[in-house]
PDB file of C-alpha atoms in Angstrom:
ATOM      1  CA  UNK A  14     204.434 129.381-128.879  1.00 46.00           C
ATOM      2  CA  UNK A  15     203.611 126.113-130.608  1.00 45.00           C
ATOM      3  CA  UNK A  16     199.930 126.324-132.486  1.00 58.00           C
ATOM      4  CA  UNK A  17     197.186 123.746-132.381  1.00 72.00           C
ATOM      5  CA  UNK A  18     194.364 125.177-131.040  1.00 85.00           C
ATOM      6  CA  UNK A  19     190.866 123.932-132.465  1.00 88.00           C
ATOM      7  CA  UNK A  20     187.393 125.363-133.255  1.00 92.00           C
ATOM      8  CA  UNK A  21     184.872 124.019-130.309  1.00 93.00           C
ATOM      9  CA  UNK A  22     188.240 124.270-127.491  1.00 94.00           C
ATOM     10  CA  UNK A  23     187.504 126.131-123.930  1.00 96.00           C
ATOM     11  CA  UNK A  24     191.576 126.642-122.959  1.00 96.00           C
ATOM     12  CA  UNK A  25     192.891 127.799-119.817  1.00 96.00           C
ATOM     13  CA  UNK A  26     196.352 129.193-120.003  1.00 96.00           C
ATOM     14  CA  UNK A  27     198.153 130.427-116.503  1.00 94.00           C
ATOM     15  CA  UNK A  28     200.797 133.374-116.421  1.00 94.00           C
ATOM     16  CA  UNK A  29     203.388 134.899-113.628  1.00 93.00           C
ATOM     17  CA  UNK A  30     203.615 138.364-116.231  1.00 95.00           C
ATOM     18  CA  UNK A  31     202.050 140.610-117.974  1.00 96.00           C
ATOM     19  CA  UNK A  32     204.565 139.931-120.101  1.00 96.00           C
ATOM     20  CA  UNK A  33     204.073 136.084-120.471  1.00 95.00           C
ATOM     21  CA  UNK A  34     199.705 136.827-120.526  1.00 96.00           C
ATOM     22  CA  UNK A  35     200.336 138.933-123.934  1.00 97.00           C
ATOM     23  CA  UNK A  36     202.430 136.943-125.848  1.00 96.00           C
ATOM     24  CA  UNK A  37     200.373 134.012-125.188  1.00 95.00           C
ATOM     25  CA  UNK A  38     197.237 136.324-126.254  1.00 97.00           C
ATOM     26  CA  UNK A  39     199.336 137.288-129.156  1.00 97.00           C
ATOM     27  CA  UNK A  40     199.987 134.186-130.512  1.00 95.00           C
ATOM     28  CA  UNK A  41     196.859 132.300-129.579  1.00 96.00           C
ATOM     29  CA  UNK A  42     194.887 135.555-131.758  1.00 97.00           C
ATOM     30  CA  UNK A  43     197.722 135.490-134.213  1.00 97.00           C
ATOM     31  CA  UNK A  44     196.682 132.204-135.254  1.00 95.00           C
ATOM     32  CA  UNK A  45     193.137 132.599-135.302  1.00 96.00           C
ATOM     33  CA  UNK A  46     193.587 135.669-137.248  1.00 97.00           C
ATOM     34  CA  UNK A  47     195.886 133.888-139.896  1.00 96.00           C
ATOM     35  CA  UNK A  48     193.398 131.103-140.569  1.00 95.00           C
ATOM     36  CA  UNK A  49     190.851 134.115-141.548  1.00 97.00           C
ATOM     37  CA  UNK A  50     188.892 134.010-137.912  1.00 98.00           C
ATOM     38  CA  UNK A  51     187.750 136.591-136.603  1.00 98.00           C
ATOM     39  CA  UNK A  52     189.028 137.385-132.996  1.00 98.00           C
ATOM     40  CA  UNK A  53     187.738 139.026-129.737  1.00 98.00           C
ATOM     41  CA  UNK A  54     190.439 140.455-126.880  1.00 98.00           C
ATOM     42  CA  UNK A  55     189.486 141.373-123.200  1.00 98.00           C
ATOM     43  CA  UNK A  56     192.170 143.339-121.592  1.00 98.00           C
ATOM     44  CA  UNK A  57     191.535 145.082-118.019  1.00 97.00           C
ATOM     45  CA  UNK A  58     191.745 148.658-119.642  1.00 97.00           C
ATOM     46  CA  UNK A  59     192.414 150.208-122.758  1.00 98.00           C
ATOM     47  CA  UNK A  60     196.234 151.058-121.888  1.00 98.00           C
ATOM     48  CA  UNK A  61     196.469 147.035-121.339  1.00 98.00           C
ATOM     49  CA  UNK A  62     194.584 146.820-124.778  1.00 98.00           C
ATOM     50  CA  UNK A  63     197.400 149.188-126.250  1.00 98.00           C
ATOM     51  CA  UNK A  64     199.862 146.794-124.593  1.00 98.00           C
ATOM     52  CA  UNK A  65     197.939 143.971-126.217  1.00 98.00           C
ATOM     53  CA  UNK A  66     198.576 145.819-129.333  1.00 98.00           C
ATOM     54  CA  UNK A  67     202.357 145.534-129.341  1.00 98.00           C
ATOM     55  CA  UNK A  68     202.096 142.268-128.856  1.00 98.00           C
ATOM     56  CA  UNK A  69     200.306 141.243-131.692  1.00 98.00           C
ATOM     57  CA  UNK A  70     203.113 143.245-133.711  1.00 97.00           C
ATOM     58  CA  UNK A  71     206.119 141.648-132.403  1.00 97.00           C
ATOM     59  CA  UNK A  72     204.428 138.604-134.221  1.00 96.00           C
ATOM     60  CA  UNK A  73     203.698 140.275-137.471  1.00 96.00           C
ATOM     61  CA  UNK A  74     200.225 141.800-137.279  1.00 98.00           C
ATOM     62  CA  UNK A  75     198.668 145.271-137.518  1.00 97.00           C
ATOM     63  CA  UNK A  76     196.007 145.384-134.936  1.00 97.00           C
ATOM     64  CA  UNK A  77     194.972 148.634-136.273  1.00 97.00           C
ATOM     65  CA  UNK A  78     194.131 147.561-139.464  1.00 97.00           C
ATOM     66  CA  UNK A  79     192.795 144.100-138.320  1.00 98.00           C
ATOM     67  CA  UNK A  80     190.235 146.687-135.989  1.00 98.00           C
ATOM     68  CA  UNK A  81     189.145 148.672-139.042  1.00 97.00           C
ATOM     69  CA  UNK A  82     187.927 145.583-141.030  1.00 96.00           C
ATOM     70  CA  UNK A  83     186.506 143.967-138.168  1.00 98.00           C
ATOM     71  CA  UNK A  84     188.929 141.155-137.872  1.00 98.00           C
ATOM     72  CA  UNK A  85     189.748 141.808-134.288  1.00 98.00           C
ATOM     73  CA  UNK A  86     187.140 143.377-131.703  1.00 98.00           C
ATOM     74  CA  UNK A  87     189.414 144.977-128.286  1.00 98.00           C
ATOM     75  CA  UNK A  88     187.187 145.198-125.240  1.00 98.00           C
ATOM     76  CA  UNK A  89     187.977 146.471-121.589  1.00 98.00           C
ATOM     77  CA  UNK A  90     186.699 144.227-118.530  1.00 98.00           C
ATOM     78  CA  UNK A  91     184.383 147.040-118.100  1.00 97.00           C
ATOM     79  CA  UNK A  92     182.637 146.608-121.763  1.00 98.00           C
ATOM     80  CA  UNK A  93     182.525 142.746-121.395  1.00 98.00           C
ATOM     81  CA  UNK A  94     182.503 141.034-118.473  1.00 97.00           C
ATOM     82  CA  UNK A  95     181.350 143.926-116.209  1.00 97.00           C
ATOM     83  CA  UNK A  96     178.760 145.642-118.158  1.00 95.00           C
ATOM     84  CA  UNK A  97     176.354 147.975-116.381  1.00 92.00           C
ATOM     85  CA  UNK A  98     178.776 147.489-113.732  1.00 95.00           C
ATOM     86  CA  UNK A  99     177.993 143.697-112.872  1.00 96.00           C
ATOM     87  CA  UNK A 100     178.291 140.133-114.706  1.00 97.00           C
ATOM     88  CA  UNK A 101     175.824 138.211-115.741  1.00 97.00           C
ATOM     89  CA  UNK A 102     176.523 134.748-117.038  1.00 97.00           C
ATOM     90  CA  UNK A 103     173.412 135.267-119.422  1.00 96.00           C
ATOM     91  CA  UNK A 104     174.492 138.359-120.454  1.00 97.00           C
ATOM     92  CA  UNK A 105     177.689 137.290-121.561  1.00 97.00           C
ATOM     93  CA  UNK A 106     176.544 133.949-123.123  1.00 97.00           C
ATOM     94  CA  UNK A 107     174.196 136.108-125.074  1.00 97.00           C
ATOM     95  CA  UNK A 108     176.871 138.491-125.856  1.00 97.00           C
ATOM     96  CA  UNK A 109     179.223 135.350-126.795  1.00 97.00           C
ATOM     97  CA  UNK A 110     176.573 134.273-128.920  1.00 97.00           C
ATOM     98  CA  UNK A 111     176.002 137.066-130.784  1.00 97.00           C
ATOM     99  CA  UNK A 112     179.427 137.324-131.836  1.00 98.00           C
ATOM    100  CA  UNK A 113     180.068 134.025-133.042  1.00 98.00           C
ATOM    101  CA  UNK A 114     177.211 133.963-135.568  1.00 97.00           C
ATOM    102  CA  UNK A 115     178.646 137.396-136.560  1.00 98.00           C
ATOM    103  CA  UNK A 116     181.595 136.315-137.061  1.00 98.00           C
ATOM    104  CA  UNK A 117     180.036 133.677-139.938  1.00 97.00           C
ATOM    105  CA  UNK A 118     177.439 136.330-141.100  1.00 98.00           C
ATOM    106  CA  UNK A 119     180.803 138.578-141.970  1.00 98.00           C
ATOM    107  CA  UNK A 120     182.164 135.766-143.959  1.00 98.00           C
ATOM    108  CA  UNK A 121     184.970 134.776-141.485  1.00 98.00           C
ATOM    109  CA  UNK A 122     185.806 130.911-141.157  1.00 97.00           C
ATOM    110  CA  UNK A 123     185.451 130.924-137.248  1.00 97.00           C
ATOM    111  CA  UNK A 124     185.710 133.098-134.335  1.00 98.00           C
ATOM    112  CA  UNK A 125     188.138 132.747-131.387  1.00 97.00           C
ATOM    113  CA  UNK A 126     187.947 135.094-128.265  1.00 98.00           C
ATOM    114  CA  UNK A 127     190.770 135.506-125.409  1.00 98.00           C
ATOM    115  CA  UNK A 128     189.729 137.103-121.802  1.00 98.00           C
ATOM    116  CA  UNK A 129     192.605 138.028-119.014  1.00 98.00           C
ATOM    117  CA  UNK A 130     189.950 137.156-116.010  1.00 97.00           C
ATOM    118  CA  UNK A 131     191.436 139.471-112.970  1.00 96.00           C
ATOM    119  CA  UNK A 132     188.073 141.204-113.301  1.00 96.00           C
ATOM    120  CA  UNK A 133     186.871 138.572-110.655  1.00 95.00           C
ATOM    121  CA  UNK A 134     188.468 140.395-108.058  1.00 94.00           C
ATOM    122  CA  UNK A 135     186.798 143.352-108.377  1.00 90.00           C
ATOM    123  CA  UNK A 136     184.018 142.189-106.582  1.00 91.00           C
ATOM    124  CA  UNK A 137     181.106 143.584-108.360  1.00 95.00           C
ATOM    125  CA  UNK A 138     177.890 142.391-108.024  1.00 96.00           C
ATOM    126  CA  UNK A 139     177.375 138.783-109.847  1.00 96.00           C
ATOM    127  CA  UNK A 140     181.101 138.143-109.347  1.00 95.00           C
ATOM    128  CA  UNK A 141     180.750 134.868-107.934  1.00 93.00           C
ATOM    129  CA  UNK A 142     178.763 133.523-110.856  1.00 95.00           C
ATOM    130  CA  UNK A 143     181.884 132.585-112.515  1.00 96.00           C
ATOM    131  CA  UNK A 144     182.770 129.229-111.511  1.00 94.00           C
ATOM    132  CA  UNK A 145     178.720 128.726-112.825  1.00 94.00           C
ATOM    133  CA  UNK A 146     180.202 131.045-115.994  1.00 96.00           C
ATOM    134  CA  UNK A 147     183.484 128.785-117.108  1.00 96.00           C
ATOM    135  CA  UNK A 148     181.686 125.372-116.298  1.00 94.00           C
ATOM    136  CA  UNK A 149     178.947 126.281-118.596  1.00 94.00           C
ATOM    137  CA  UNK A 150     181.716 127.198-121.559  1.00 95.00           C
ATOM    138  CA  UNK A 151     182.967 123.739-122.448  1.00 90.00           C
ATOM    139  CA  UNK A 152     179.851 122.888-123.829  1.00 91.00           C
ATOM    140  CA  UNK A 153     178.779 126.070-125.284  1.00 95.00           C
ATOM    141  CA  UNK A 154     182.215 126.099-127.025  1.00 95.00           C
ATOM    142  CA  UNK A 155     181.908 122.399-128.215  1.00 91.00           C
ATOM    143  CA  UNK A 156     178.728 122.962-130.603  1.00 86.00           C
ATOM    144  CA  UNK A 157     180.796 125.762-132.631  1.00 95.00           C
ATOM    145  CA  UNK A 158     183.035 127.007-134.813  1.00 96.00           C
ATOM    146  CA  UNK A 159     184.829 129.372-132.690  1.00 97.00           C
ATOM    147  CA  UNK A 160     187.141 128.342-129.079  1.00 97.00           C
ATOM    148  CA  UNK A 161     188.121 130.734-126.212  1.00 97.00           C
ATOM    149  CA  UNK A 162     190.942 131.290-123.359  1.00 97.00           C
ATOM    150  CA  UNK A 163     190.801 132.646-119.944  1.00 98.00           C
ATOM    151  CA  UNK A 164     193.728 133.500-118.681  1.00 97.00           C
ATOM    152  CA  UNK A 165     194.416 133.176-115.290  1.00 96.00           C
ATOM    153  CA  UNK A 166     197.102 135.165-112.655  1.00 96.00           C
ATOM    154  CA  UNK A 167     199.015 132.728-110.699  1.00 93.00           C
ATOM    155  CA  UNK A 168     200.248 135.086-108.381  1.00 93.00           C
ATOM    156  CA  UNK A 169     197.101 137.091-108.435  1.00 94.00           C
ATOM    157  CA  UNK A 170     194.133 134.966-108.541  1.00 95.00           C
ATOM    158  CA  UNK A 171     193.446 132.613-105.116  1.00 94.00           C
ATOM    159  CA  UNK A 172     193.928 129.224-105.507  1.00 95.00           C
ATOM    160  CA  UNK A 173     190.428 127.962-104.882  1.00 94.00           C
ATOM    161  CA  UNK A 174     190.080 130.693-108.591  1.00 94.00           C
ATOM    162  CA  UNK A 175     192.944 128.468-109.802  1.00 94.00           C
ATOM    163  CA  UNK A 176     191.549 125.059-109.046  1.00 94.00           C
ATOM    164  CA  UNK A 177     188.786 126.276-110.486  1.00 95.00           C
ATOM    165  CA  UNK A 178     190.251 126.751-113.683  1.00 95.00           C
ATOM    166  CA  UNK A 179     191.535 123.679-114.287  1.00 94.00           C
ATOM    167  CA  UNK A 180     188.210 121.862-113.283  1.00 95.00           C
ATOM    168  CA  UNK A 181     186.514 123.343-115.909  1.00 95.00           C
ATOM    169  CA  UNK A 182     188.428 123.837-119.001  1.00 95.00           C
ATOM    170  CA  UNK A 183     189.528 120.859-121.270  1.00 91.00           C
ATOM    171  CA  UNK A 184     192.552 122.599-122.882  1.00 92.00           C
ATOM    172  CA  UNK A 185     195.523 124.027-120.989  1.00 92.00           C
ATOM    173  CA  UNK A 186     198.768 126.010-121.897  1.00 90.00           C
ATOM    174  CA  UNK A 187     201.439 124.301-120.681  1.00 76.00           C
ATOM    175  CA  UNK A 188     205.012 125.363-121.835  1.00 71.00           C
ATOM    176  CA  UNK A 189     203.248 127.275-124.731  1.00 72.00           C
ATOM    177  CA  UNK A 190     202.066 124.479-125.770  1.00 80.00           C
ATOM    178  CA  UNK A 191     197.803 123.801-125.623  1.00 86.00           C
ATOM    179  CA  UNK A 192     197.408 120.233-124.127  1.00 86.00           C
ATOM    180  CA  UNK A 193     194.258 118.220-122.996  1.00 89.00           C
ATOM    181  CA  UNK A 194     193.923 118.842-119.446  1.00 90.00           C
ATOM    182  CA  UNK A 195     193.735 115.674-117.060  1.00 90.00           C
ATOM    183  CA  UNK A 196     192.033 117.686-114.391  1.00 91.00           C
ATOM    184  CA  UNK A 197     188.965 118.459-116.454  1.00 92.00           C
ATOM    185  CA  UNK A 198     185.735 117.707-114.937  1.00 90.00           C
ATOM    186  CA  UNK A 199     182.708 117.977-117.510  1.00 78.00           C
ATOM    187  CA  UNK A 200     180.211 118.601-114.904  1.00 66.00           C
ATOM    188  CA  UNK A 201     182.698 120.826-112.790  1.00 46.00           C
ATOM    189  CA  UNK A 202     181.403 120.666-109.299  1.00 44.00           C
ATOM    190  CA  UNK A 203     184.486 120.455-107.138  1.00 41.00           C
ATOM    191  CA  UNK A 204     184.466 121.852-103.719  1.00 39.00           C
ATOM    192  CA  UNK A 205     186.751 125.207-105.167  1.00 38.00           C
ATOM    193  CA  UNK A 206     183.978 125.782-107.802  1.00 39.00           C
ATOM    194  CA  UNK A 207     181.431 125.882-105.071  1.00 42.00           C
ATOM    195  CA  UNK A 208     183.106 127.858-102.719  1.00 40.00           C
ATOM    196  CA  UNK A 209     184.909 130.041-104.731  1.00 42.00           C
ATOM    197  CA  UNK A 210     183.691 134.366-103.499  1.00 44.00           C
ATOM    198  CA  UNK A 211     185.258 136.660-105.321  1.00 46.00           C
ATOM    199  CA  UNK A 212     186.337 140.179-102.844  1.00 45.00           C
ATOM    200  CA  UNK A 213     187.342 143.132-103.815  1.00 39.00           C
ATOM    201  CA  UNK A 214     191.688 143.711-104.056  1.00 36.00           C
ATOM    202  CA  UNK A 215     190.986 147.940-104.472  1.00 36.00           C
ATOM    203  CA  UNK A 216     192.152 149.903-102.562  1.00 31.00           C
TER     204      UNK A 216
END
């Protein structure tokens, strides 16, 4: 993957594979990590946080001993975006928050965070607050010194999730490569955004 990702981004990135979703995590974090930021990794689970793990070694780092110094926080859906079993878009802004001026208090140079967002479909309560989550980000992003990715199942996720997405995110992946994305809206209020209801896929 080609670098260039800056402090204040909000980046989409869209995958087919688990396989493609990590080693775009990887080297998204990977660079983060190397310019002394400290970084923050949802996975769905902690086996997919294990997975995560190899990743970030097939591109030179030691997530274990990034973890013990506190250079890279691992977090399941379930400790993040689902806490107490719901989300809550103040929660998590809070929780964002928190983190980033951590980050500086520790003495790193920035923060960056990654989030694999299949959670949506879980359909727990406060679900559908994220298209009111992700157009809230670019902003919140653009004031600091830190920048985030969601990444997003094609074959997963529904397209209204999709269209979503790109509305409100002003960097894509594209080709490995982080571009400005032309369907940006800064006030994202497109019809998907509205209508977007996340339901549950278990089963």
């Amino acid at each position: 993957m080609a670098y260039g990702f800056r402090q204040g981004e909000h980046i989409c990135s869209f995958y087919d594979t688990e396989e493609e979703q990590l080693a775009t995590a990887a080297a998204y974090l990977a660079d983060g990590l190397w310019r002394g930021e400290r970084g923050l990794y949802i996975g769905a689970n902690r086996d997919a946080l294990l997975r995560f793990r190899v990743a970030l070694g097939a591109v030179g780092l030691a997530a274990g001993a990034l973890a013990e110094r506190g250079a890279l926080i691992e977090l399941t859906h379930e400790e993040a975006y689902l806490a107490d079993g719901r989300f809550s878009v103040g929660r998590m802004l809070t929780m964002l928050r928190e983190s980033i001026q951590q980050a500086a208090a520790d003495g790193f140079s920035g923060w960056r965070g990654c989030g694999e967002m299949s959670w949506v479909l879980s359909g727990a309560p406060g679900s559908e607050q994220v298209s009111a989550y992700e157009a809230v980000l670019h902003q919140f992003f653009s004031d600091t010194r830190a920048c985030a990715m969601c990444q997003y199942n094609r074959k997963l996720l529904p397209a209204p999730l999709i269209d979503m997405a790109l509305a409100t995110h002003s960097t894509a992946v594209i080709a490995g490569r982080p571009r400005f994305n032309p369907f940006f809206q800064p006030v994202a209020r497109t019809s998907a955004a509205r209508q977007f209801v996340p339901t549950s896929t278990a089963g």
